CSV table of C-alpha atoms in Angstrom, one decimal:
chain,number,residue,atom,x,y,z
A,29,MET,CA,0.7,-0.1,-0.1
A,30,ILE,CA,1.4,3.3,-0.9
A,31,ASP,CA,1.0,6.3,1.2
A,32,PHE,CA,0.9,9.8,0.5
A,33,LYS,CA,2.0,11.8,3.1
A,34,PRO,CA,3.4,16.4,2.8
A,35,LEU,CA,7.4,16.2,2.5
A,36,HIS,CA,9.0,17.9,5.4
A,37,GLY,CA,12.1,17.2,4.1
A,38,VAL,CA,14.2,15.5,1.7
A,39,THR,CA,17.9,13.6,2.0
A,40,LEU,CA,20.7,13.0,-0.8
A,41,ASP,CA,20.2,9.3,-0.3
A,42,ASP,CA,15.8,10.3,-1.0
A,43,LEU,CA,17.2,12.1,-4.4
A,44,ASN,CA,19.3,9.6,-5.6
A,45,ARG,CA,16.9,6.0,-5.3
A,46,VAL,CA,14.2,8.6,-6.7
A,47,ALA,CA,15.6,9.7,-8.9
A,48,PRO,CA,17.8,8.6,-11.1
A,49,GLY,CA,17.4,9.9,-13.9
A,50,TYR,CA,15.6,8.2,-17.3
A,51,THR,CA,16.0,6.6,-20.5
A,52,SER,CA,14.3,7.8,-23.2
A,53,THR,CA,14.4,6.1,-26.9
A,54,GLU,CA,12.9,9.1,-28.6
A,55,LYS,CA,13.5,12.8,-28.1
A,56,TYR,CA,12.2,16.0,-29.5
A,57,VAL,CA,14.8,17.3,-32.2
A,58,VAL,CA,14.1,21.0,-31.9
A,59,SER,CA,15.1,23.7,-34.4
A,60,LYS,CA,15.0,27.8,-35.2
A,61,THR,CA,14.7,29.4,-37.6
A,62,GLU,CA,13.6,33.2,-36.9
A,63,ARG,CA,13.7,36.5,-39.3
A,64,ASP,CA,12.9,39.8,-39.1
A,65,ASP,CA,8.7,39.1,-39.7
A,66,HIS,CA,8.3,35.6,-38.4
A,67,VAL,CA,10.2,33.5,-35.8
A,68,VAL,CA,9.7,29.2,-35.7
A,69,LEU,CA,10.9,26.7,-33.0
A,70,THR,CA,9.5,23.5,-33.9
A,71,LEU,CA,10.0,20.7,-31.5
A,72,ALA,CA,9.6,17.0,-34.0
A,73,LEU,CA,9.0,13.3,-32.4
A,74,THR,CA,12.2,11.4,-33.3
A,75,PRO,CA,13.4,8.0,-32.6
A,76,LEU,CA,16.3,7.4,-31.5
A,77,GLU,CA,19.1,4.9,-32.8
A,78,VAL,CA,20.9,4.0,-29.4
A,79,PRO,CA,18.6,5.0,-25.8
A,80,TYR,CA,19.5,8.5,-24.0
A,81,ILE,CA,20.5,7.7,-20.8
A,82,LYS,CA,21.1,10.3,-17.9
A,83,GLN,CA,21.9,10.2,-15.2
A,84,TYR,CA,20.7,13.4,-12.1
A,85,ALA,CA,24.0,14.2,-10.1
A,86,HIS,CA,22.5,15.0,-6.7
A,87,ASP,CA,24.3,17.4,-4.5
A,88,GLU,CA,24.3,18.6,-0.9
A,89,ASP,CA,23.6,22.0,-2.3
A,90,LEU,CA,20.1,20.5,-3.5
A,91,VAL,CA,19.5,18.9,-1.1
A,92,GLN,CA,19.5,21.5,0.9
A,93,HIS,CA,17.6,24.0,-1.4
A,94,TYR,CA,14.9,22.1,-1.0
A,95,SER,CA,14.9,22.1,2.3
A,96,GLN,CA,13.8,25.1,2.0
A,97,VAL,CA,11.3,24.8,-0.5
A,98,VAL,CA,9.3,21.8,1.2
A,99,LYS,CA,8.7,24.4,4.5
A,100,SER,CA,6.1,26.2,2.5
A,101,GLY,CA,3.8,22.9,2.9
A,102,HIS,CA,2.8,22.4,-1.0
A,103,SER,CA,5.1,19.5,-1.5
A,104,TRP,CA,4.3,15.8,-1.6
A,105,GLY,CA,6.5,12.3,-1.7
A,106,ALA,CA,4.5,9.0,-2.3
A,107,TYR,CA,5.0,6.2,0.8
A,108,ALA,CA,5.3,2.4,1.0
A,109,GLY,CA,5.7,1.5,4.4
A,110,LYS,CA,8.3,4.0,6.1
A,111,THR,CA,10.7,3.9,2.4
A,112,MET,CA,9.9,7.4,-0.1
A,113,VAL,CA,9.1,6.0,-3.1
A,114,ALA,CA,8.1,9.5,-5.2
A,115,LEU,CA,8.1,13.0,-4.4
A,116,ALA,CA,6.8,16.6,-5.7
A,117,ILE,CA,9.0,19.5,-4.7
A,118,VAL,CA,6.6,21.7,-5.4
A,119,GLU,CA,6.9,25.7,-4.6
A,120,HIS,CA,4.3,29.0,-5.0
A,121,GLN,CA,5.5,31.6,-6.4
A,122,HIS,CA,3.5,34.3,-5.5
A,123,TRP,CA,4.8,37.2,-7.8
A,124,ASN,CA,3.2,35.8,-10.5
A,125,ASN,CA,0.6,33.5,-8.9
A,126,THR,CA,2.1,30.5,-9.9
A,127,VAL,CA,3.2,26.9,-9.0
A,128,ASN,CA,6.6,26.0,-9.6
A,129,VAL,CA,7.9,21.5,-9.4
A,130,TRP,CA,11.1,21.9,-9.2
A,131,GLU,CA,11.1,17.6,-9.1
A,132,PHE,CA,8.4,15.0,-9.8
A,133,HIS,CA,9.6,11.6,-10.4
A,134,VAL,CA,8.6,7.7,-9.2
A,135,ALA,CA,10.9,5.6,-8.4
A,136,PRO,CA,12.1,2.3,-10.8
A,137,ASP,CA,11.1,-0.2,-9.1
A,138,TYR,CA,7.3,1.9,-9.0
A,139,ARG,CA,7.0,3.1,-12.3
A,140,GLY,CA,3.7,1.8,-14.2
A,141,GLN,CA,1.7,1.5,-11.0
A,142,GLN,CA,-0.5,4.5,-10.8
A,143,ILE,CA,1.8,6.6,-7.8
A,144,GLY,CA,2.9,9.4,-10.5
A,145,ARG,CA,-0.4,9.8,-11.1
A,146,GLY,CA,-1.5,9.8,-7.5
A,147,LEU,CA,0.7,12.3,-7.1
A,148,MET,CA,-0.3,14.4,-9.5
A,149,GLU,CA,-3.9,14.8,-7.6
A,150,LYS,CA,-2.2,15.5,-4.4
A,151,ALA,CA,-0.1,18.7,-5.4
A,152,VAL,CA,-2.9,20.2,-8.4
A,153,ASP,CA,-4.7,19.7,-5.4
A,154,SER,CA,-2.7,21.7,-2.8
A,155,ALA,CA,-2.2,24.0,-6.3
A,156,GLN,CA,-6.2,24.4,-6.7
A,157,ASN,CA,-6.0,25.3,-2.6
A,158,VAL,CA,-4.2,28.0,-3.0
A,159,GLY,CA,-5.5,29.5,-5.5
A,160,ALA,CA,-2.8,29.4,-8.1
A,161,ARG,CA,-3.1,30.3,-12.1
A,162,VAL,CA,-1.5,27.7,-13.5
A,163,MET,CA,1.4,25.1,-12.4
A,164,VAL,CA,5.1,24.5,-14.2
A,165,PHE,CA,7.3,21.6,-15.0
A,166,GLU,CA,10.3,21.3,-16.5
A,167,THR,CA,12.0,18.8,-18.3
A,168,GLN,CA,13.7,18.1,-20.6
A,169,ASN,CA,12.9,17.5,-25.3
A,170,THR,CA,14.9,14.3,-24.3
A,171,ASN,CA,12.4,13.2,-21.7
A,172,VAL,CA,10.1,11.7,-23.8
A,173,PRO,CA,8.1,8.9,-21.1
A,174,ALA,CA,7.7,12.1,-19.1
A,175,ILE,CA,6.5,14.4,-21.7
A,176,ARG,CA,3.9,11.4,-23.1
A,177,PHE,CA,3.2,11.1,-18.7
A,178,TYR,CA,1.9,15.4,-18.3
A,179,ARG,CA,-0.2,15.6,-21.2
A,180,ARG,CA,-1.6,12.8,-19.2
A,181,MET,CA,-2.3,14.9,-16.7
A,182,GLY,CA,-3.4,17.3,-19.2
A,183,PHE,CA,-0.7,20.0,-18.8
A,184,GLU,CA,0.7,21.0,-22.0
A,185,VAL,CA,4.3,22.5,-24.4
A,186,ASP,CA,4.0,26.0,-23.6
A,187,ALA,CA,7.8,27.5,-23.1
A,188,VAL,CA,10.6,26.6,-24.8
A,189,ASP,CA,14.4,27.5,-23.5
A,190,LEU,CA,17.6,27.0,-25.7
A,191,SER,CA,19.8,28.8,-22.7
A,192,PHE,CA,18.7,27.1,-19.6
A,193,TYR,CA,21.2,25.0,-18.4
A,194,THR,CA,24.3,26.5,-21.2
A,195,ASN,CA,25.4,27.7,-23.7
A,196,HIS,CA,25.2,25.4,-26.4
A,197,ASP,CA,21.5,23.6,-25.2
A,198,VAL,CA,20.8,22.6,-28.8
A,199,SER,CA,23.7,21.6,-30.0
A,200,ASP,CA,24.3,19.9,-27.0
A,201,GLY,CA,20.5,18.6,-28.2
A,202,GLU,CA,19.3,18.9,-24.3
A,203,VAL,CA,16.7,22.2,-24.0
A,204,ALA,CA,14.5,22.5,-22.1
A,205,VAL,CA,10.3,22.1,-22.1
A,206,PHE,CA,7.6,24.1,-19.7
A,207,MET,CA,4.5,21.9,-19.5
A,208,LYS,CA,2.5,24.4,-17.6
A,209,ARG,CA,-1.1,23.0,-17.4
A,210,LYS,CA,-4.0,26.0,-16.5
A,211,LEU,CA,-6.1,26.0,-13.0
A,212,SER,CA,-9.5,28.1,-12.0
A,213,ALA,CA,-9.7,31.3,-14.4
A,214,SER,CA,-11.0,32.6,-11.2
A,215,HIS,CA,-8.6,33.5,-8.8
A,216,GLU,CA,-6.1,35.6,-11.9
């Protein structure tokens, strides 16, 4: 049985266990055409000959930052007994009334069991309870499984940042994709 609980803290061991990385057999190839009369950004889904494997490198600085974020009370964890098996680190941005999801992961051994869906419902309910107008996820063009999951949860691609990670994101092949879900319009 999986229990969903407000997240009060996160450790480096939690992040490494729950969010080791991802593998994708496809990616969105990002291209940009810019002229005086228009700018076109294109994301074209392309199969990969060799799966793309991303390993996350978590460190204590990140844990310290997330320890502050979870104090706001919007983050959630999913637990099998006392073991965290999924997490959503969430922060309400008051200045523009958005909820940013900094981390959203299900441990590899627990994927495909509707835990992500349950965790998403908790995160969305929390965002709606504070009257947020939109919920924002940042992922990568290489993380097609995450993009598909977010779409199933009512999110859509809303922005692409061509230099979010480095000054060479497009040529390096990993570009930030922002997925958003508009919440209740009565709170705008």
